[in-house]
Amino acid sequence: MAKSNLQFKTNYAVSSTIEPFYKGGKVQISKDEKFIFCTCGTRVNVLQIVTGKIVHSIEQDDQEDITSFALSLDDEILVTASKALLLKQWDWKQAQCTRSWRAIHNVPIASMTFDPTATLLATGGCDGTIKLWDVVKQYCTHNLKGSSGVVHLVEFHPDISLLQLFSSASDCGIRMWDLRSSQCLCVLQSHYSPVTSLAFTPDGASMVSSGRDKICTVWDLKSRTARRTVPVYEAVESVVLLPEDEDFSEIGVKTKEIHFITAGSKGVLRVWDASSARCVFAQTLPSAPSAGGSEEGGEEYGDPRSLTYCLPLPSSLRLATVTAEHNILLYQLPSFTTQQQFVGFNDEVLDVKFLGKGDTHIVVATNSSQLKVFDLATSSCKILYGHTDTVLSLDVFKKGSLFVSCAKDKSVRVWRQDPDSGQVCCVAQGCSHANAVGSITCSRMKESFVVSGSQDCTIKVWDLPESIPETDGDMFQLTARVTEKAHDKDVNSVAVSPNDKLLVSGSQDRLAKLWSLGAPGADLALLGVFRGHRRGVWCVQFSPMDQVLASSSADGSVKLWSLQDFSCLKTFEGHDASVLKLIFVSRGTQLLTSGSDGLVKLWTIKTNECVKTLDAHQDKVWGLHATRKDDRVVTASADSNITVWTDVTEVEQAEEQAKQEDQILKKQELSNLLHEKKYLKALGLAISLDQPHTVLKVIKAIRQGENGAKQLEKTVLKLRQDQKESMLRYCAVWNTNARSCLDAQAVIQVMLTHLSPEELLQYQGARAHLEGLIPYTERHMQRIGRLLQASMFLDYMWQKMRVTGAPASMDSQDEEMDTASLQVPHPLFMINKRPGEGGDGTKEQGDGEERWNEGEAEEDGGLEEDTNCPANMEDDDDDEVSITRKASVRGQREENGQNGKKNGNHHSGSEESSREEDRGDQTEAEIFLSAASLPPLQAIIS
C-alpha cells in the first residue's frame, strides 16, 4: 500500500479516564436517589448514578484517611470524620468545608448517622462511647457510655418524638438509649456475633437485625422482646425491608407480613418471610462457578461475590448492593434484574483491549477472576464471571465482537458480545495447560484459531468451530490441535502474523522465536531465533505492513528484527525500566511502547526518534491497545487507572496553521498601522504578538518622526498596565545591546518620569528588571563619557594644528582658543607649558604623545570590557585616534607660516565641523545624562 499520504503522529491527549472512586468503607445514597456517596482514602467521592461520572470529590486537607461520614436526610449537610479526630461539615455541592471541630473521642470514629430532622448527629467511637452533636447550635448534647469495644453501628428511631437511639458494639448486644435521660433503656440480646445492620418498619413498632452469626431477628420494640429468629445460613452484612404497599407477588410475597432482603457472604440476594422464617425468593447469578447451587457453598469471606452493603432506593423501587471487590450494582425490583454496575476499584489492571464494532467498549483484565466490560460513553460496566483465578491476558478478533482470555486457572475462554444489546457470554473454553496461561492471541484474517502461551513453557494452538455458539447454554469445549515446548522458561507473549501463516513467541529465557503455523492440522515448525536481548522478552508484535517484527524486553530496549535473516535492524532505547507492551501505529511506521516506569512513548521507526512521552500513570503500564481506525489508544496500569488517549496530531497542526495565518494577518496590520503612523495601535499590536524586535522597530519609528520624544512619551503613557510591564521587560533586554540601548533608555526615561516608584514596583518582575538595568546603564554611561572625552581631544588637536607657512598671529589665536576649548569639568589631558621652551613645541608634543598613549591604553581597555558594544563602534574610535595622532605630529612639525590666510580659513571650517560632531555626540548622550539626573534605580528598588 502506498504511504505517500501517510502522516506521522506527534501527540496524544487524554480523552477519558476510568479511575478508582471507592476503596471500601461506608456507602450512602442521597434521598433524591441521584448520587452515591462513597469513601476512597482521604476523599468522599460523589458518583452521579445516571452518567457514572464523579461529579464531586471532597478531600481532607490534612491528608488523613476518612473513617466514617454521614449525609443528612435532606441531602444538605455532609459530615466526615478522619483519623486526625476531626469532624468536618461540608457544603458538598461546592466541595467547601463550612465548619470543623475537634471530636471529643480519644480514638477514631467508627460510625455516624443523622436523625430524621437533620439536626442531631450521633457518632460512635472505637473507645466505646457515643456522642450526640447539635449541628445547628454547634455543641455536644450527649455523651453515652456503657458499650464495650468499637461502636460500629448507630441508628436513630424513625419516630423522632421518641428520642431513641440504637447502637451496637463488639459485645453483640443492641442498646436502646433514651436521649431525654441519657440512659440505656435496655440491651436486646439475641446475636452471638457483631450486629451488622438494623431495619425499622414504617410505623416504628418493629425492627429487624442481622449479624454474622447467620441469623436475623425480628424485634417488637414496644415490648422490647424478640418476636422471631430467622436462620439465613450465611453471614449477613445488610438487611432491607420490602415496601408494604408494593406488589411483590412474582417473587413469592403473598401476605402483608414483614418481608426482608438479606445480603451476605454468598453474594446472593434473598427474600425472607419474617412470620414463617422461610426464604420465598433467591436471586440467580449468571455463570456463577461457586454460588447458586448448594446452601453450603460460597461461604468464605474471601469470595469476591460476597456482599458488604445493601441499600434501598424506594422512590425508583431499586436496590443497590456493594460487593467485596468494591463493585456497586443496581437492581430493579421486583425482578432483581441488573440495571447498572459501577466498578469502584480495579486493583492492578493487567490487560485491556477495545471491543465492539466501533470500538465503543473496552474489556479489562484486573487482578481478579472477573472480566469487566466498560461502555466508554457511560462508564457503566458489565462484570463477566467464568474464570476461577486471576485473568492474565486478552485479545480481540478482527471484527471486534469475539474475544479470548486466559488466566491462572490454566484455561482459555472465548467470549461473544451481542452487538445490539451489548450482553457478553462465554461460548467456548479449553483446559489442557499444566500451569498458568500468561499470553494469548487470535487469528487475524478469520475467526479460525487461538494460540496460547503458558508458564509450562509450551505453546498450544486451539482450533475454533466454524459455527461458534451464540449463548453460554451450549458452551463449546476446545481441544488443542498442536502443543509445542517452545522455550526453557515462561512464555510471556505470542503473536500471529497478519496473514495467519507465522507465529512469534517471546519468553523469559531472553529469546524470541519464529514459527510456521502451516496448514490446518500441521505441527509448528521453528523458522528462526532472535537473539540480542539481555533480559526476558515481555512482548512481541508483527508489523502490519513490512516483513519485520518488534520485541520489548526487561532490559529497557525495543528491537526491530528482520524476518528474512533474523537480524536486528534497529534498537530503541529510552525507557528507564522494563518495556512491558508495544504496538505498531501509523501503518507500521511508528511504535507505541509502555513500561514499568509508568510512561508511554511514541517512536518514529525511520529516525529512531522518540516523538512524544505520555505521562499519566504512576505504576507499571501493563495494557496498551489501539483502535482499528488508529485514532485512539487505551492504556491500563497497576495504579488501577485506565486512560483513553485520542490522536490530536491533526488538531494541533490545524491550530498551528491557524495561528500562523493569524500572525501573518497581524503583521500586515502592523505594517499598515506603521505606514499610517498610528503608533499607539501599532505598539499595542506588537506587544500582543510578543515580538520584542517588532516593538523596538515601532519605538525607533516613533523617535525618528517629528517631535519624537513627545510622541514617544504620549504613546507609552497611553499603554495599559500589562503592556507597560511587557515594555519594561523588553527594555531590560534592549539595554544590554549598544545598538538598542538609546531606545531602551528613552522608554525608561518616560516611565521613571511619570510613574511613582510604588506604582512601578507593582509591575510583575519589575524589581528584577530594574536591577538588570543598572549595570548595563552604568557601562553605557562610561562608554558615552569616553566618547565625549575623545571628541573634545579631537577638537583640541584641530585647534593646535598648524599648516606650513601659517602667520604668527594665527598661533596666538590658537593659544586663545586652547583656553576656551579646555573648559570642561574633567579634562582628559593636562598641557603644561614650561618657560623657556621653544615655539616649535617639540617637548610639548612629546609629552602630549606620551599622555595620549596612556589615554589610548585606557580607551582600549574600556572597549574590551564592554562586550555589548558593536565591533564597528570600536573600529571607528581607533580610526579617530590614529588620525588625531598623525595630525598632531604633522601640525607640530610645520613651521612655515606661508599661505596663512588660506590655511587659517581651512582651519576655521574644520573647527566648525568638529564642533558640529561634538554637538551630535552630546545629543546622543543627552538621554543618558537626563536619565542619570532622575532618582537612581537603586533607590527605587530599595
PDB file of N, CA and C in Angstrom, residues 320-373:
ATOM      1  N   ALA A 320     -29.486  -1.213  45.748  1.00  0.00           N
ATOM      2  CA  ALA A 320     -28.063  -1.102  45.449  1.00  0.00           C
ATOM      3  C   ALA A 320     -27.291  -2.030  46.366  1.00  0.00           C
ATOM      4  N   THR A 321     -26.365  -2.792  45.793  1.00  0.00           N
ATOM      5  CA  THR A 321     -25.522  -3.681  46.587  1.00  0.00           C
ATOM      6  C   THR A 321     -24.057  -3.344  46.318  1.00  0.00           C
ATOM      7  N   VAL A 322     -23.230  -3.588  47.324  1.00  0.00           N
ATOM      8  CA  VAL A 322     -21.793  -3.370  47.222  1.00  0.00           C
ATOM      9  C   VAL A 322     -21.105  -4.700  47.479  1.00  0.00           C
ATOM     10  N   THR A 323     -20.217  -5.114  46.559  1.00  0.00           N
ATOM     11  CA  THR A 323     -19.539  -6.398  46.690  1.00  0.00           C
ATOM     12  C   THR A 323     -18.196  -6.234  47.392  1.00  0.00           C
ATOM     13  N   ALA A 324     -17.607  -7.368  47.753  1.00  0.00           N
ATOM     14  CA  ALA A 324     -16.312  -7.343  48.423  1.00  0.00           C
ATOM     15  C   ALA A 324     -15.212  -6.822  47.509  1.00  0.00           C
ATOM     16  N   GLU A 325     -15.433  -6.855  46.211  1.00  0.00           N
ATOM     17  CA  GLU A 325     -14.445  -6.320  45.254  1.00  0.00           C
ATOM     18  C   GLU A 325     -14.741  -4.867  44.899  1.00  0.00           C
ATOM     19  N   HIS A 326     -15.550  -4.202  45.728  1.00  0.00           N
ATOM     20  CA  HIS A 326     -15.844  -2.778  45.609  1.00  0.00           C
ATOM     21  C   HIS A 326     -16.626  -2.446  44.333  1.00  0.00           C
ATOM     22  N   ASN A 327     -17.450  -3.382  43.892  1.00  0.00           N
ATOM     23  CA  ASN A 327     -18.348  -3.105  42.776  1.00  0.00           C
ATOM     24  C   ASN A 327     -19.720  -2.724  43.325  1.00  0.00           C
ATOM     25  N   ILE A 328     -20.353  -1.733  42.699  1.00  0.00           N
ATOM     26  CA  ILE A 328     -21.682  -1.281  43.109  1.00  0.00           C
ATOM     27  C   ILE A 328     -22.664  -1.671  42.019  1.00  0.00           C
ATOM     28  N   LEU A 329     -23.672  -2.445  42.385  1.00  0.00           N
ATOM     29  CA  LEU A 329     -24.661  -2.929  41.416  1.00  0.00           C
ATOM     30  C   LEU A 329     -26.041  -2.421  41.796  1.00  0.00           C
ATOM     31  N   LEU A 330     -26.789  -1.998  40.787  1.00  0.00           N
ATOM     32  CA  LEU A 330     -28.161  -1.533  40.984  1.00  0.00           C
ATOM     33  C   LEU A 330     -29.114  -2.547  40.366  1.00  0.00           C
ATOM     34  N   TYR A 331     -30.102  -3.012  41.179  1.00  0.00           N
ATOM     35  CA  TYR A 331     -31.100  -3.982  40.729  1.00  0.00           C
ATOM     36  C   TYR A 331     -32.477  -3.336  40.708  1.00  0.00           C
ATOM     37  N   GLN A 332     -33.265  -3.728  39.725  1.00  0.00           N
ATOM     38  CA  GLN A 332     -34.644  -3.259  39.636  1.00  0.00           C
ATOM     39  C   GLN A 332     -35.561  -4.274  40.308  1.00  0.00           C
ATOM     40  N   LEU A 333     -36.381  -3.783  41.230  1.00  0.00           N
ATOM     41  CA  LEU A 333     -37.354  -4.646  41.891  1.00  0.00           C
ATOM     42  C   LEU A 333     -38.668  -4.612  41.106  1.00  0.00           C
ATOM     43  N   PRO A 334     -39.453  -5.668  41.151  1.00  0.00           N
ATOM     44  CA  PRO A 334     -39.244  -6.923  41.898  1.00  0.00           C
ATOM     45  C   PRO A 334     -38.508  -7.995  41.094  1.00  0.00           C
ATOM     46  N   SER A 335     -38.075  -7.691  39.885  1.00  0.00           N
ATOM     47  CA  SER A 335     -37.488  -8.733  39.040  1.00  0.00           C
ATOM     48  C   SER A 335     -36.045  -9.045  39.408  1.00  0.00           C
ATOM     49  N   PHE A 336     -35.391  -8.155  40.163  1.00  0.00           N
ATOM     50  CA  PHE A 336     -33.997  -8.313  40.550  1.00  0.00           C
ATOM     51  C   PHE A 336     -33.064  -8.388  39.331  1.00  0.00           C
ATOM     52  N   THR A 337     -33.422  -7.677  38.296  1.00  0.00           N
ATOM     53  CA  THR A 337     -32.552  -7.628  37.110  1.00  0.00           C
ATOM     54  C   THR A 337     -31.499  -6.529  37.299  1.00  0.00           C
ATOM     55  N   THR A 338     -30.314  -6.811  36.814  1.00  0.00           N
ATOM     56  CA  THR A 338     -29.215  -5.850  36.949  1.00  0.00           C
ATOM     57  C   THR A 338     -29.456  -4.661  36.033  1.00  0.00           C
ATOM     58  N   GLN A 339     -29.471  -3.470  36.620  1.00  0.00           N
ATOM     59  CA  GLN A 339     -29.716  -2.270  35.839  1.00  0.00           C
ATOM     60  C   GLN A 339     -28.414  -1.536  35.510  1.00  0.00           C
ATOM     61  N   GLN A 340     -27.580  -1.340  36.515  1.00  0.00           N
ATOM     62  CA  GLN A 340     -26.300  -0.671  36.317  1.00  0.00           C
ATOM     63  C   GLN A 340     -25.246  -1.304  37.215  1.00  0.00           C
ATOM     64  N   GLN A 341     -23.989  -1.225  36.734  1.00  0.00           N
ATOM     65  CA  GLN A 341     -22.870  -1.716  37.528  1.00  0.00           C
ATOM     66  C   GLN A 341     -21.744  -0.693  37.468  1.00  0.00           C
ATOM     67  N   PHE A 342     -21.191  -0.401  38.624  1.00  0.00           N
ATOM     68  CA  PHE A 342     -20.054   0.524  38.709  1.00  0.00           C
ATOM     69  C   PHE A 342     -18.907  -0.186  39.415  1.00  0.00           C
ATOM     70  N   VAL A 343     -17.727  -0.042  38.864  1.00  0.00           N
ATOM     71  CA  VAL A 343     -16.538  -0.657  39.453  1.00  0.00           C
ATOM     72  C   VAL A 343     -15.820   0.407  40.268  1.00  0.00           C
ATOM     73  N   GLY A 344     -15.821   0.230  41.582  1.00  0.00           N
ATOM     74  CA  GLY A 344     -15.208   1.232  42.452  1.00  0.00           C
ATOM     75  C   GLY A 344     -13.703   1.165  42.481  1.00  0.00           C
ATOM     76  N   PHE A 345     -13.157  -0.051  42.324  1.00  0.00           N
ATOM     77  CA  PHE A 345     -11.706  -0.203  42.416  1.00  0.00           C
ATOM     78  C   PHE A 345     -11.293  -1.385  41.549  1.00  0.00           C
ATOM     79  N   ASN A 346     -10.402  -1.120  40.582  1.00  0.00           N
ATOM     80  CA  ASN A 346      -9.974  -2.169  39.660  1.00  0.00           C
ATOM     81  C   ASN A 346      -8.766  -2.943  40.147  1.00  0.00           C
ATOM     82  N   ASP A 347      -8.140  -2.468  41.209  1.00  0.00           N
ATOM     83  CA  ASP A 347      -6.883  -3.049  41.665  1.00  0.00           C
ATOM     84  C   ASP A 347      -5.864  -2.946  40.520  1.00  0.00           C
ATOM     85  N   GLU A 348      -4.973  -3.898  40.398  1.00  0.00           N
ATOM     86  CA  GLU A 348      -3.944  -3.836  39.356  1.00  0.00           C
ATOM     87  C   GLU A 348      -4.533  -4.291  38.029  1.00  0.00           C
ATOM     88  N   VAL A 349      -4.493  -3.431  37.018  1.00  0.00           N
ATOM     89  CA  VAL A 349      -5.038  -3.764  35.704  1.00  0.00           C
ATOM     90  C   VAL A 349      -3.936  -4.417  34.880  1.00  0.00           C
ATOM     91  N   LEU A 350      -4.196  -5.640  34.402  1.00  0.00           N
ATOM     92  CA  LEU A 350      -3.165  -6.433  33.730  1.00  0.00           C
ATOM     93  C   LEU A 350      -3.256  -6.376  32.216  1.00  0.00           C
ATOM     94  N   ASP A 351      -4.443  -6.136  31.671  1.00  0.00           N
ATOM     95  CA  ASP A 351      -4.563  -6.047  30.209  1.00  0.00           C
ATOM     96  C   ASP A 351      -5.853  -5.334  29.869  1.00  0.00           C
ATOM     97  N   VAL A 352      -5.892  -4.762  28.681  1.00  0.00           N
ATOM     98  CA  VAL A 352      -7.073  -4.031  28.220  1.00  0.00           C
ATOM     99  C   VAL A 352      -7.105  -4.084  26.701  1.00  0.00           C
ATOM    100  N   LYS A 353      -8.323  -4.205  26.138  1.00  0.00           N
ATOM    101  CA  LYS A 353      -8.496  -4.245  24.684  1.00  0.00           C
ATOM    102  C   LYS A 353      -9.781  -3.513  24.315  1.00  0.00           C
ATOM    103  N   PHE A 354      -9.779  -2.861  23.128  1.00  0.00           N
ATOM    104  CA  PHE A 354     -11.007  -2.271  22.597  1.00  0.00           C
ATOM    105  C   PHE A 354     -11.926  -3.382  22.113  1.00  0.00           C
ATOM    106  N   LEU A 355     -13.220  -3.139  22.205  1.00  0.00           N
ATOM    107  CA  LEU A 355     -14.221  -4.151  21.892  1.00  0.00           C
ATOM    108  C   LEU A 355     -15.407  -3.494  21.203  1.00  0.00           C
ATOM    109  N   GLY A 356     -16.079  -4.246  20.351  1.00  0.00           N
ATOM    110  CA  GLY A 356     -17.271  -3.747  19.672  1.00  0.00           C
ATOM    111  C   GLY A 356     -16.968  -3.306  18.254  1.00  0.00           C
ATOM    112  N   LYS A 357     -18.039  -3.125  17.482  1.00  0.00           N
ATOM    113  CA  LYS A 357     -17.874  -2.753  16.075  1.00  0.00           C
ATOM    114  C   LYS A 357     -17.156  -1.426  15.910  1.00  0.00           C
ATOM    115  N   GLY A 358     -17.584  -0.430  16.648  1.00  0.00           N
ATOM    116  CA  GLY A 358     -16.947   0.881  16.553  1.00  0.00           C
ATOM    117  C   GLY A 358     -15.980   1.148  17.681  1.00  0.00           C
ATOM    118  N   ASP A 359     -15.470   0.088  18.301  1.00  0.00           N
ATOM    119  CA  ASP A 359     -14.569   0.215  19.456  1.00  0.00           C
ATOM    120  C   ASP A 359     -15.203   1.081  20.543  1.00  0.00           C
ATOM    121  N   THR A 360     -16.473   0.798  20.824  1.00  0.00           N
ATOM    122  CA  THR A 360     -17.218   1.596  21.795  1.00  0.00           C
ATOM    123  C   THR A 360     -17.033   1.105  23.225  1.00  0.00           C
ATOM    124  N   HIS A 361     -16.516  -0.114  23.384  1.00  0.00           N
ATOM    125  CA  HIS A 361     -16.323  -0.694  24.697  1.00  0.00           C
ATOM    126  C   HIS A 361     -14.862  -1.080  24.881  1.00  0.00           C
ATOM    127  N   ILE A 362     -14.495  -1.332  26.127  1.00  0.00           N
ATOM    128  CA  ILE A 362     -13.192  -1.929  26.415  1.00  0.00           C
ATOM    129  C   ILE A 362     -13.397  -3.090  27.366  1.00  0.00           C
ATOM    130  N   VAL A 363     -12.623  -4.146  27.171  1.00  0.00           N
ATOM    131  CA  VAL A 363     -12.649  -5.282  28.082  1.00  0.00           C
ATOM    132  C   VAL A 363     -11.359  -5.236  28.885  1.00  0.00           C
ATOM    133  N   VAL A 364     -11.485  -5.427  30.197  1.00  0.00           N
ATOM    134  CA  VAL A 364     -10.367  -5.197  31.118  1.00  0.00           C
ATOM    135  C   VAL A 364     -10.133  -6.457  31.948  1.00  0.00           C
ATOM    136  N   ALA A 365      -8.873  -6.846  32.050  1.00  0.00           N
ATOM    137  CA  ALA A 365      -8.465  -7.926  32.943  1.00  0.00           C
ATOM    138  C   ALA A 365      -7.750  -7.304  34.131  1.00  0.00           C
ATOM    139  N   THR A 366      -8.301  -7.500  35.315  1.00  0.00           N
ATOM    140  CA  THR A 366      -7.712  -6.931  36.523  1.00  0.00           C
ATOM    141  C   THR A 366      -7.152  -8.065  37.382  1.00  0.00           C
ATOM    142  N   ASN A 367      -6.657  -7.715  38.523  1.00  0.00           N
ATOM    143  CA  ASN A 367      -6.118  -8.708  39.448  1.00  0.00           C
ATOM    144  C   ASN A 367      -7.280  -9.453  40.104  1.00  0.00           C
ATOM    145  N   SER A 368      -8.076 -10.111  39.262  1.00  0.00           N
ATOM    146  CA  SER A 368      -9.321 -10.730  39.696  1.00  0.00           C
ATOM    147  C   SER A 368      -9.696 -11.821  38.709  1.00  0.00           C
ATOM    148  N   SER A 369     -10.579 -12.695  39.131  1.00  0.00           N
ATOM    149  CA  SER A 369     -11.065 -13.736  38.222  1.00  0.00           C
ATOM    150  C   SER A 369     -12.180 -13.230  37.330  1.00  0.00           C
ATOM    151  N   GLN A 370     -12.631 -12.018  37.566  1.00  0.00           N
ATOM    152  CA  GLN A 370     -13.727 -11.459  36.781  1.00  0.00           C
ATOM    153  C   GLN A 370     -13.192 -10.560  35.662  1.00  0.00           C
ATOM    154  N   LEU A 371     -13.860 -10.625  34.535  1.00  0.00           N
ATOM    155  CA  LEU A 371     -13.586  -9.686  33.441  1.00  0.00           C
ATOM    156  C   LEU A 371     -14.593  -8.545  33.534  1.00  0.00           C
ATOM    157  N   LYS A 372     -14.160  -7.351  33.137  1.00  0.00           N
ATOM    158  CA  LYS A 372     -15.043  -6.190  33.189  1.00  0.00           C
ATOM    159  C   LYS A 372     -15.102  -5.566  31.809  1.00  0.00           C
ATOM    160  N   VAL A 373     -16.325  -5.327  31.332  1.00  0.00           N
ATOM    161  CA  VAL A 373     -16.543  -4.683  30.038  1.00  0.00           C
ATOM    162  C   VAL A 373     -17.159  -3.319  30.299  1.00  0.00           C
TER     163      VAL A 373
END
